[in-house]
Coordinates of C-alpha atoms and ligand atoms in Angstrom, one line a residue:
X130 CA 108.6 91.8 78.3
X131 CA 109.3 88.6 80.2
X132 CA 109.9 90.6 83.2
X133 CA 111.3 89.2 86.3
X134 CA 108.4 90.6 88.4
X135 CA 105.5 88.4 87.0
X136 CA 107.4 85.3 88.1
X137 CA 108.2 86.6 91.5
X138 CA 104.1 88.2 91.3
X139 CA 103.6 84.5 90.3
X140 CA 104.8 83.1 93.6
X141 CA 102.4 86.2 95.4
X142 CA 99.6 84.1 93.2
X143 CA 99.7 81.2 94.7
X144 CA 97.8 82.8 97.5
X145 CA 95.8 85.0 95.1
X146 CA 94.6 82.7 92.6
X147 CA 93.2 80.3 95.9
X148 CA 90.7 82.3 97.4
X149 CA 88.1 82.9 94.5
X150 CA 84.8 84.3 95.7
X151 CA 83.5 82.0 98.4
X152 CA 84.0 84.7 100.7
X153 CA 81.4 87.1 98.9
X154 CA 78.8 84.3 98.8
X155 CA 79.4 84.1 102.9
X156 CA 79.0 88.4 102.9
X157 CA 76.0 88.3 101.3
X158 CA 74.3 85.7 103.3
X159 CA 75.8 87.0 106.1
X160 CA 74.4 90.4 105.0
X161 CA 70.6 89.2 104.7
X162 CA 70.9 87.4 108.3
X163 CA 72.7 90.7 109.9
X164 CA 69.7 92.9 108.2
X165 CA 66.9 90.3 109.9
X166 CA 69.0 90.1 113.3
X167 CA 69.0 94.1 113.1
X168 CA 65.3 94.0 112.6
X169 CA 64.9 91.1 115.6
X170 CA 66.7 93.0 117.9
X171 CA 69.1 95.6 118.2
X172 CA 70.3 94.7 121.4
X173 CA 71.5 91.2 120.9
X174 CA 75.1 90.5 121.3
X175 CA 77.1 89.8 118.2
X176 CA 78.6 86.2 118.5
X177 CA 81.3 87.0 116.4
X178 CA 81.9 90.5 118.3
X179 CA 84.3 88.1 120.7
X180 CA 86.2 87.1 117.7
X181 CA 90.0 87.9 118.5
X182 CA 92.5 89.5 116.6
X183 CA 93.8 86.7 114.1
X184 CA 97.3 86.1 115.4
X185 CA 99.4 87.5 118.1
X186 CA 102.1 90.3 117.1
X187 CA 103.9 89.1 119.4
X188 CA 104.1 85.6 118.3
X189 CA 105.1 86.8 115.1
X190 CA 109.2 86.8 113.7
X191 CA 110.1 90.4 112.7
X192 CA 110.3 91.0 109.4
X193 CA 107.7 90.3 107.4
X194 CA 103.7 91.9 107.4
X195 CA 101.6 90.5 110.0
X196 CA 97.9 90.9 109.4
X197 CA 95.3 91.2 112.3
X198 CA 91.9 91.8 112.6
X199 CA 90.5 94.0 115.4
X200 CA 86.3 92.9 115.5
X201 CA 84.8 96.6 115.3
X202 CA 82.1 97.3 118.5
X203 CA 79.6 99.3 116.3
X204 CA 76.9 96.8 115.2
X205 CA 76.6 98.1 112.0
X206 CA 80.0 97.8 111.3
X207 CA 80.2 93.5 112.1
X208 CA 78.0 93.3 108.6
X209 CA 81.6 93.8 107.2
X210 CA 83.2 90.7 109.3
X211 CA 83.6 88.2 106.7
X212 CA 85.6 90.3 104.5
X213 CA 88.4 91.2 107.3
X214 CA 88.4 88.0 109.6
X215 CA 90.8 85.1 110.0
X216 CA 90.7 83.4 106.7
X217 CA 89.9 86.2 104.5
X218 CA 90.9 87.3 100.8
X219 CA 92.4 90.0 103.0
X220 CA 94.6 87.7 105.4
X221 CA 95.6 85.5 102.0
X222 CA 96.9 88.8 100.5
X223 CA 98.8 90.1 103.1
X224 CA 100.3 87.3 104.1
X225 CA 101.3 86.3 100.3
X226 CA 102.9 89.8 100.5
X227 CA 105.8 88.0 102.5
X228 CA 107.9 86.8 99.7
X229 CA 109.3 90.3 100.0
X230 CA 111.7 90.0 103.3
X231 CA 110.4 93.5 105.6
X232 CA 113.6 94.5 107.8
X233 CA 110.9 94.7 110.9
X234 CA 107.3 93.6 111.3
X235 CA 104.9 95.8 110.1
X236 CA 100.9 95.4 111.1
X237 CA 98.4 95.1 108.7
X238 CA 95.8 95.9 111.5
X239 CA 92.0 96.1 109.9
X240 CA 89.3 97.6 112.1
X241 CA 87.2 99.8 113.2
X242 CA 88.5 103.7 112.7
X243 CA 85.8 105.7 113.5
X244 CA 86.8 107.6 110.1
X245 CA 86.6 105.9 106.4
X246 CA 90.4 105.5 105.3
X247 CA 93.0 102.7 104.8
X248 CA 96.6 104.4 105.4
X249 CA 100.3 103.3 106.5
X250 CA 102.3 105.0 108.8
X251 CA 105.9 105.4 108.6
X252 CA 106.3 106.6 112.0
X253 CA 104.6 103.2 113.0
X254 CA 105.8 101.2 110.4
X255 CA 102.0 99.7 109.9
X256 CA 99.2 99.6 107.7
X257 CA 95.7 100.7 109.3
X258 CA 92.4 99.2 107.1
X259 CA 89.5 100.6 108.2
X260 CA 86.2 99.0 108.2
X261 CA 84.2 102.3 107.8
X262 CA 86.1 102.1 104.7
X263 CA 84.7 98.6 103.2
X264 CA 81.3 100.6 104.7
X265 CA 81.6 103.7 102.2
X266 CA 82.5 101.6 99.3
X267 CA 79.3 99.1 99.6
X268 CA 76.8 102.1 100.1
X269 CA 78.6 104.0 97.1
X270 CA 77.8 100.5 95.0
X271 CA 74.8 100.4 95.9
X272 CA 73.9 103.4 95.8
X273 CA 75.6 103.3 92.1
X274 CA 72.3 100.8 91.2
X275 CA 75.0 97.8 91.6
X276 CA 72.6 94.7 93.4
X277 CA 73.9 93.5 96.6
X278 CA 76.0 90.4 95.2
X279 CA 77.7 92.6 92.5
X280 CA 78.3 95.4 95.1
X281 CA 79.1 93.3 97.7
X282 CA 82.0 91.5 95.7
X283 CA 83.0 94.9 94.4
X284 CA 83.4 96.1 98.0
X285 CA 86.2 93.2 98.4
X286 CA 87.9 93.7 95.2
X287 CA 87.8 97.7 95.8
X288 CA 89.6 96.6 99.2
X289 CA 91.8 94.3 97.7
X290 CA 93.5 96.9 95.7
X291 CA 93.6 99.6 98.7
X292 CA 95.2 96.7 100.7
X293 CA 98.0 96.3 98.0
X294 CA 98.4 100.0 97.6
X295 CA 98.7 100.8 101.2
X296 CA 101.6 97.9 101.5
X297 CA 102.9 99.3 98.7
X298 CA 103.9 102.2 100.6
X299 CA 105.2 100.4 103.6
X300 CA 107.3 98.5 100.8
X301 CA 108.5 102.0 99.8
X302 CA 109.4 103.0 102.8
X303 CA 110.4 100.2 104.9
X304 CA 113.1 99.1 102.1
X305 CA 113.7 102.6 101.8
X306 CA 113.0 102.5 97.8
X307 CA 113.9 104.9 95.2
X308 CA 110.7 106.1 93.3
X309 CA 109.7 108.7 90.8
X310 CA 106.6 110.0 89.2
X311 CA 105.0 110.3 92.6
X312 CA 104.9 107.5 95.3
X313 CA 101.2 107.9 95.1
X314 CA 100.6 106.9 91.6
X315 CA 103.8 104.1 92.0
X316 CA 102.0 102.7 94.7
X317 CA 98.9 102.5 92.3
X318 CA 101.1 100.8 89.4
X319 CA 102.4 98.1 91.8
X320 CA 98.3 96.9 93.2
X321 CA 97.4 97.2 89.8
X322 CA 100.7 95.3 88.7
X323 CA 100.1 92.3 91.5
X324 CA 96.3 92.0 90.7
X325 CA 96.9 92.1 86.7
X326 CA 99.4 89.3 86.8
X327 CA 97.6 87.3 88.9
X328 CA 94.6 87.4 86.6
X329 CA 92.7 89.9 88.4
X330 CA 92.3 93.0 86.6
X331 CA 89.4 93.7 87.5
X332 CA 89.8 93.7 91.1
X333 CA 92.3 97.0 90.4
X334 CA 89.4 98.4 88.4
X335 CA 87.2 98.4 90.8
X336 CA 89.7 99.7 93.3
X337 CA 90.3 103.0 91.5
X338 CA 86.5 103.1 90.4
X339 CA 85.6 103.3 94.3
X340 CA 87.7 106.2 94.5
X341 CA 85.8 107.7 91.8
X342 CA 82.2 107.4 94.1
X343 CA 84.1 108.4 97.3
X344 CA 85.2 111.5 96.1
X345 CA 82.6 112.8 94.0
X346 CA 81.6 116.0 94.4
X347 CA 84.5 116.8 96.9
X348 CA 86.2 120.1 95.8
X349 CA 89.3 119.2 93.4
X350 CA 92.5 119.8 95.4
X351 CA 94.9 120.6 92.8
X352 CA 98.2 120.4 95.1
X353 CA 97.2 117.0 96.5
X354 CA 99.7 114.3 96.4
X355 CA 97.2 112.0 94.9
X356 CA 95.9 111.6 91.4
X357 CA 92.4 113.1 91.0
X358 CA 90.7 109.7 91.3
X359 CA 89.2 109.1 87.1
X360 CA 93.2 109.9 86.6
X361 CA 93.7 107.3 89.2
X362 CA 91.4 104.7 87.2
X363 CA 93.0 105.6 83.4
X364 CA 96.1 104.5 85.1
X365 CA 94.7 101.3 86.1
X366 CA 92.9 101.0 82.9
X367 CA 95.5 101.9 80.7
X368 CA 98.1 99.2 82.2
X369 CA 95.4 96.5 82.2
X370 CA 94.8 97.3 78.1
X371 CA 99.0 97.3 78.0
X372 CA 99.3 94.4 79.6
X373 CA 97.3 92.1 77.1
X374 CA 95.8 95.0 74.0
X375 CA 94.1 91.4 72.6
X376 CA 92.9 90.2 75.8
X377 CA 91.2 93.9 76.9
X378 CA 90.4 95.6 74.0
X379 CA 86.4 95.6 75.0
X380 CA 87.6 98.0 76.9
X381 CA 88.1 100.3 74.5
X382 CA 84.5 100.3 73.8
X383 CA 83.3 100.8 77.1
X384 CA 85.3 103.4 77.3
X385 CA 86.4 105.4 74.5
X386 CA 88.4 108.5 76.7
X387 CA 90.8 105.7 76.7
X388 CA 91.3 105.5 73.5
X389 CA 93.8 108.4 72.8
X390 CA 96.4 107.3 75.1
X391 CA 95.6 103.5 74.2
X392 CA 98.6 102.9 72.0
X393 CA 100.8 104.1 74.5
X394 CA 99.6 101.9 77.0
X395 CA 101.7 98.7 76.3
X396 CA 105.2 100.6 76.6
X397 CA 103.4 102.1 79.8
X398 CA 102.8 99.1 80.8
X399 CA 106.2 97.4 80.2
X400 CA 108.2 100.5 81.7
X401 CA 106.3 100.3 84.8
X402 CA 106.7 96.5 85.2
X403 CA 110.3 96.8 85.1
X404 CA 110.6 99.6 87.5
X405 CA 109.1 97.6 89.7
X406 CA 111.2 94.2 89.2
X407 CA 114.0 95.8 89.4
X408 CA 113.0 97.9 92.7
X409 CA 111.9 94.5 94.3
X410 CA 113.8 91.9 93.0
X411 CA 116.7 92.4 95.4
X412 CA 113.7 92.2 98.5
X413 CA 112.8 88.8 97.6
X414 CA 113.1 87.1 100.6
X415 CA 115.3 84.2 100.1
Ligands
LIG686 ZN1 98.5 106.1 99.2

């Protein structure tokens, strides 16, 4: 209660709580002109395919996350441009990552991967986003009878949270952290932990509901270091209903498997909100 990480989170929020959903409004219209330019001709040159990265790595100070985007060649891939490029929800994110003090630079480096998958490397020390993966998540929406608006601002949300979760790791392992219960599912609690305190819930839903439609049907692999993916989202769901019962008891009804565990979900909640203070606190770059 009262935890020291919401205020620090709160500072994160100042470049959260900016960016709203102008960006999905651009996606979509950018979607419909991409479709007709497909139809037109599937030769053209892309203008923005010349877009380069956002910044310079090596303009950069060491020490904090440096986010750059990497324009992918494959045509159908540029559709995704707005959500990745200079200026994105993306870029805000990452960047408002920095009030934790990194002891190198580690690239947040979104582009095309020729596989669908978002991932940090230790070895590296930086975080790949891959557009294929922004890709499989809007077909699964869509696909999932979601319209093109609602799937399209899913797609970003669903991102958002992988973004978090994936620089929750390098957090782990750059500041060389101490966790338990799995880094996995820690990583999890912290996205959903940023996103929840900066009034966006919802965005950490949809991250762990996109998992849900990206493995489906996949065979369950029991020694896996990852939650099955509806364990992922009770997680999620189960801190967003701890973190205000009032506020997200609806939730309840629209999903009643919650419902056992529901009373737990506060303490849940408040246990995994001061591991996290107390694990970051110390980081918080001065
Ligand atoms: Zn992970």
């Amino acid at each position: 209660m009262g935890s020291k990480l919401s205020a620090l989170l709160l500072i994160v929020g100042v470049g959260l709580g900016s960016i709203g959903c102008d960006l999905i409004k651009k996606k979509v219209s950018k979607d419909e002109k991409t479709a007709k330019a497909d139809e037109d001709d599937d030769d053209a040159p892309t203008k923005t395919a010349t877009a380069a990265p956002t910044q310079s790595a090596a303009a950069q100070p060491a020490g904090q996350f440096v986010y750059l985007y990497d324009p992918p060649a494959s045509a159908a891939l540029k559709l995704y441009e707005p959500l990745f490029k200079a200026g994105s929800r993306l870029e805000t994110v990452a960047g408002a990552m920095n009030v934790y003090a990194l002891p190198r630079k580690v690239p947040v480096v979104a582009g095309e991967c020729g596989r669908i998958d978002a991932s940090y490397s230790p070895s590296k020390h930086a975080i790949t986003l891959c557009v294929e993966l922004a890709d499989a998540f809007y077909k699964n929406f869509l696909a999932g009878g979601r319209d093109d608006p609602t799937a399209s601002k899913l797609t970003l949300d669903a991102l958002t949270f992988t973004l978090l979760h994936e620089m929750g790791h390098a957090l782990v392992q750059e500041l060389e952290l101490g966790v338990t219960g799995g880094e996995e599912d820690a990583v999890d609690d912290l996205a959903a932990l940023i996103l929840i305190q900066n009034k966006k819930a919802e965005w950490a839903i949809a991250g762990t509901q996109a998992l849900i439609e990206l493995t489906k049907g996949q065979k369950p692999q029991f020694f896996d270091e990852h939650s099955f993916s509806e364990q992922r989202l009770g997680n999620v769901l189960c801190m967003v209903l701890g973190s205000d019962p009032n506020k997200h008891m609806g939730l309840l009804d629209q999903i009643p498997d919650l419902k056992p565990r529901a009373p737990k979900c506060p303490k849940e909640y408040q246990q995994k909100d001061k591991a996290w203070t107390q694990l970051l606190e110390p980081h918080l770059r001065k």
